[in-house]
Tab-separated table of C-alpha atoms in Angstrom:
chain	number	residue	atom	x	y	z
A	1	MET	CA	0.000	0.000	0.000
A	2	GLU	CA	1.294	3.447	-0.907
A	3	HIS	CA	1.113	6.506	1.372
A	4	LYS	CA	1.792	10.124	0.425
A	5	VAL	CA	3.659	11.902	3.223
A	6	LYS	CA	4.729	15.514	3.505
A	7	ILE	CA	8.301	16.463	4.440
A	8	LEU	CA	8.237	18.328	7.764
A	9	GLN	CA	11.966	18.887	8.393
A	10	ILE	CA	15.277	18.428	6.579
A	11	ASN	CA	18.415	18.373	8.725
A	12	GLN	CA	22.045	18.212	7.568
A	13	ILE	CA	23.827	15.377	9.420
A	14	THR	CA	27.211	15.283	7.609
A	15	HIS	CA	28.550	16.887	4.449
A	16	ASP	CA	26.622	14.359	2.315
A	17	VAL	CA	23.980	12.920	4.655
A	18	LYS	CA	20.572	14.414	5.416
A	19	GLU	CA	17.779	13.512	7.811
A	20	PHE	CA	14.254	13.735	6.418
A	21	VAL	CA	11.383	13.979	8.921
A	22	VAL	CA	8.030	13.167	7.310
A	23	GLU	CA	4.430	12.615	8.310
A	24	LYS	CA	3.491	9.174	9.614
A	25	PRO	CA	0.311	7.660	8.163
A	26	GLU	CA	-2.307	6.680	10.712
A	27	GLY	CA	-1.751	3.153	11.996
A	28	TYR	CA	1.630	2.820	10.248
A	29	THR	CA	4.112	0.687	12.207
A	30	PHE	CA	7.422	-1.098	11.714
A	31	ILE	CA	10.154	-2.995	13.556
A	32	PRO	CA	13.452	-1.180	14.307
A	33	GLY	CA	15.872	-2.024	11.496
A	34	GLN	CA	13.211	-2.239	8.806
A	35	ALA	CA	13.004	-0.125	5.658
A	36	THR	CA	10.431	0.906	3.086
A	37	VAL	CA	10.441	1.739	-0.611
A	38	VAL	CA	10.386	5.496	-1.176
A	39	SER	CA	9.769	7.652	-4.224
A	40	ILE	CA	9.359	11.394	-4.756
A	41	ASN	CA	5.820	12.564	-5.469
A	42	LYS	CA	6.637	14.363	-8.709
A	43	LEU	CA	5.449	13.240	-12.137
A	44	ASP	CA	8.882	12.471	-13.568
A	45	LEU	CA	10.137	10.752	-10.386
A	46	ILE	CA	7.138	8.872	-9.012
A	47	ASN	CA	8.276	5.531	-10.461
A	48	GLU	CA	11.902	5.906	-9.318
A	49	LYS	CA	11.664	3.839	-6.133
A	50	ARG	CA	14.497	3.188	-3.666
A	51	PRO	CA	14.674	1.482	-0.247
A	52	PHE	CA	15.471	3.582	2.830
A	53	THR	CA	15.587	2.582	6.487
A	54	PHE	CA	13.478	4.113	9.236
A	55	THR	CA	15.693	5.791	11.822
A	56	SER	CA	12.846	6.929	14.071
A	57	LEU	CA	11.191	4.693	16.648
A	58	LYS	CA	7.867	3.068	15.857
A	59	ASP	CA	5.934	5.131	18.401
A	60	ASN	CA	7.423	8.494	17.356
A	61	GLU	CA	4.922	11.030	16.072
A	62	ASN	CA	6.685	11.252	12.695
A	63	LEU	CA	8.857	9.051	10.485
A	64	GLU	CA	12.549	9.790	9.975
A	65	PHE	CA	15.068	8.679	7.350
A	66	VAL	CA	18.820	9.313	7.384
A	67	ILE	CA	19.944	9.256	3.752
A	68	LYS	CA	23.332	9.590	2.108
A	69	ILE	CA	23.241	11.881	-0.933
A	70	TYR	CA	25.145	10.698	-4.017
A	71	LYS	CA	25.204	13.823	-6.165
A	72	GLU	CA	27.565	12.273	-8.694
A	73	HIS	CA	25.073	9.498	-9.535
A	74	ASN	CA	22.351	11.919	-10.688
A	75	GLY	CA	19.818	9.511	-9.194
A	76	VAL	CA	17.104	9.520	-6.562
A	77	THR	CA	19.284	10.748	-3.694
A	78	ALA	CA	20.484	13.672	-5.817
A	79	GLU	CA	16.828	14.548	-6.389
A	80	LEU	CA	16.126	14.193	-2.661
A	81	ASP	CA	18.886	16.718	-2.047
A	82	ASN	CA	16.857	19.287	-3.988
A	83	LEU	CA	13.650	18.817	-1.988
A	84	GLU	CA	12.268	21.322	0.507
A	85	VAL	CA	9.936	21.215	3.496
A	86	GLY	CA	6.398	20.760	2.149
A	87	ASP	CA	7.376	18.483	-0.734
A	88	GLU	CA	5.923	14.964	-0.683
A	89	LEU	CA	7.344	11.467	-0.675
A	90	ILE	CA	5.511	8.218	-1.350
A	91	ILE	CA	6.247	5.338	1.024
A	92	ASN	CA	5.168	1.712	0.937
A	93	ASN	CA	4.807	-1.047	3.520
A	94	PRO	CA	7.821	-1.782	5.787
A	95	TRP	CA	10.195	-4.666	5.088
A	96	GLY	CA	13.780	-5.689	5.826
A	97	ALA	CA	16.180	-8.422	6.891
A	98	ILE	CA	17.852	-6.664	9.822
A	99	GLN	CA	16.067	-7.544	13.053
A	100	TYR	CA	17.466	-7.645	16.565
A	101	LYS	CA	18.151	-11.163	17.879
A	102	GLY	CA	19.922	-10.297	21.123
A	103	PRO	CA	23.185	-8.696	22.288
A	104	GLY	CA	26.015	-8.999	19.801
A	105	TYR	CA	28.388	-7.252	17.435
A	106	PHE	CA	27.168	-4.669	14.911
A	107	ILE	CA	29.448	-4.002	11.927
A	108	ALA	CA	28.625	-1.076	9.635
A	109	GLY	CA	30.303	0.476	6.638
A	110	GLY	CA	29.353	4.080	5.836
A	111	ALA	CA	25.634	4.478	5.181
A	112	GLY	CA	25.237	0.842	6.219
A	113	ILE	CA	24.795	2.223	9.729
A	114	THR	CA	21.219	3.302	8.981
A	115	PRO	CA	19.418	0.015	9.892
A	116	PHE	CA	21.202	0.065	13.249
A	117	ILE	CA	20.174	3.597	14.263
A	118	ALA	CA	16.600	2.723	15.256
A	119	ILE	CA	17.735	-0.563	16.823
A	120	PHE	CA	20.213	1.210	19.114
A	121	ARG	CA	17.795	4.035	19.902
A	122	ASP	CA	15.142	1.490	20.858
A	123	LEU	CA	17.535	-0.517	23.050
A	124	TYR	CA	18.890	2.625	24.706
A	125	ARG	CA	15.412	3.860	25.560
A	126	LYS	CA	14.609	0.463	27.088
A	127	ASN	CA	17.895	0.393	29.075
A	128	ALA	CA	18.716	-2.814	27.188
A	129	ILE	CA	21.743	-1.732	25.164
A	130	ASP	CA	24.350	-3.408	27.390
A	131	GLY	CA	26.205	-6.276	25.770
A	132	ASN	CA	26.165	-4.747	22.284
A	133	VAL	CA	29.274	-3.539	20.456
A	134	LEU	CA	29.462	-1.386	17.311
A	135	PHE	CA	32.337	-1.382	14.803
A	136	PHE	CA	31.743	1.512	12.393
A	137	SER	CA	34.011	1.972	9.361
A	138	ASN	CA	34.196	5.214	7.379
A	139	LYS	CA	36.605	6.827	4.945
A	140	THR	CA	37.150	9.985	7.033
A	141	LYS	CA	36.016	11.532	10.325
A	142	GLY	CA	33.715	13.849	8.389
A	143	ASP	CA	31.837	10.835	7.037
A	144	ILE	CA	30.830	9.464	10.455
A	145	ILE	CA	27.058	9.570	10.876
A	146	LEU	CA	25.733	10.492	14.359
A	147	GLU	CA	29.112	9.951	16.025
A	148	ASP	CA	28.176	11.778	19.251
A	149	GLU	CA	24.904	9.902	19.626
A	150	PHE	CA	26.571	6.502	19.247
A	151	GLU	CA	29.225	7.452	21.784
A	152	ASN	CA	26.517	8.559	24.211
A	153	MET	CA	24.500	5.368	23.772
A	154	LEU	CA	27.342	2.850	23.666
A	155	ASP	CA	30.106	4.562	25.641
A	156	ASN	CA	33.222	2.360	25.333
A	157	ASN	CA	31.418	-0.235	23.230
A	158	VAL	CA	31.749	1.656	19.939
A	159	LEU	CA	34.896	1.649	17.811
A	160	PHE	CA	35.193	4.031	14.860
A	161	THR	CA	37.751	3.104	12.224
A	162	LEU	CA	38.913	5.264	9.296
A	163	THR	CA	40.279	3.864	6.049
A	164	ASP	CA	41.280	7.012	4.098
A	165	GLU	CA	42.394	9.470	6.775
A	166	GLU	CA	45.054	9.369	9.475
A	167	ASN	CA	43.730	10.597	12.801
A	168	ARG	CA	45.292	9.567	16.094
A	169	ASN	CA	41.892	9.601	17.806
A	170	TYR	CA	40.532	6.838	15.567
A	171	TYR	CA	41.482	3.284	14.697
A	172	GLN	CA	43.206	3.117	11.296
A	173	ASP	CA	42.310	-0.057	9.465
A	174	MET	CA	39.820	-2.047	7.472
A	175	ILE	CA	37.416	-4.320	9.333
A	176	ASP	CA	38.963	-7.597	8.238
A	177	GLU	CA	40.040	-10.921	9.740
A	178	ASN	CA	42.890	-9.408	11.731
A	179	PHE	CA	40.635	-6.642	13.097
A	180	LEU	CA	38.009	-9.184	14.161
A	181	ARG	CA	40.551	-11.439	15.856
A	182	ILE	CA	41.741	-8.474	17.925
A	183	HIS	CA	38.412	-6.887	18.834
A	184	VAL	CA	35.843	-9.689	19.027
A	185	LYS	CA	35.816	-11.477	22.376
A	186	ASP	CA	32.994	-13.942	21.708
A	187	PHE	CA	32.285	-15.361	18.241
A	188	SER	CA	29.223	-17.222	19.517
A	189	LYS	CA	27.214	-13.994	19.763
A	190	PRO	CA	24.994	-12.666	16.949
A	191	PHE	CA	26.668	-10.502	14.308
A	192	TYR	CA	24.733	-7.760	12.498
A	193	ILE	CA	26.396	-6.600	9.292
A	194	CYS	CA	25.407	-3.847	6.873
A	195	GLY	CA	27.553	-2.077	4.307
A	196	PRO	CA	28.587	-2.285	0.655
A	197	PRO	CA	27.775	-5.749	-0.787
A	198	ALA	CA	31.449	-6.704	-1.197
A	199	MET	CA	32.149	-5.838	2.451
A	200	THR	CA	29.095	-7.745	3.663
A	201	GLU	CA	29.968	-10.834	1.632
A	202	GLN	CA	33.599	-10.891	2.733
A	203	LEU	CA	32.806	-10.348	6.414
A	204	THR	CA	30.204	-13.119	6.357
A	205	LYS	CA	32.773	-15.580	5.044
A	206	THR	CA	35.431	-14.371	7.482
A	207	LEU	CA	33.145	-14.617	10.503
A	208	GLU	CA	32.135	-18.160	9.615
A	209	LYS	CA	35.826	-19.017	9.300
A	210	LEU	CA	36.436	-17.569	12.773
A	211	GLY	CA	33.702	-19.670	14.330
A	212	ALA	CA	30.542	-17.584	14.074
A	213	SER	CA	27.420	-19.630	13.435
A	214	PRO	CA	25.755	-18.944	10.061
A	215	ASP	CA	22.447	-18.820	11.941
A	216	ALA	CA	23.795	-15.969	14.079
A	217	LEU	CA	24.707	-13.742	11.118
A	218	VAL	CA	22.158	-11.023	10.259
A	219	PHE	CA	23.263	-9.118	7.194
A	220	GLU	CA	22.118	-6.751	4.499
A	221	GLY	CA	23.982	-5.133	1.614
A	222	LYS	CA	23.782	-1.336	1.411
């Protein structure tokens, strides 16, 4: 089912990431980590549909999406970048593979963090975030989405790593087999993975090699 929703706020999160706050249709609900298919309610764009993850909580008054803008692609996100408060989006029913299965390790690459935002916000509000660890890989410090919020929620259980910038305040490395051997204390816990497809595929294989159960791997390409 399709719903037309008006944009209520647009907030700049990083140099190329925006938060869109939109109306929530009556009775609309979802599970933290889920997404929906979104299009722009304009004649030439209405059929250009893309999936985006809810970053609000299910009982919030409005819906929120944190979206990375790819201006160089001249696609849907570039068009989203041109929208203003009052413009309309079209959303569909919620769906998605990322669902919380208990305390574990979350591994995100860039915009792959978005399915985890609502999950962590929900756990934090319920005082149930203990036992979870986040490894968040970005190219540079300026690319880190909601860094302060993750530090506030997770305290010492978040590790930011940069791949394209040297900064003594951040870990400098890819999230690979060596990284996991150093930083993972218990491979029997669930692993939640979201990032570029190549990253997700490689990490899934590596984690299985290191002893993680295939049934405990929750992943989604981004």
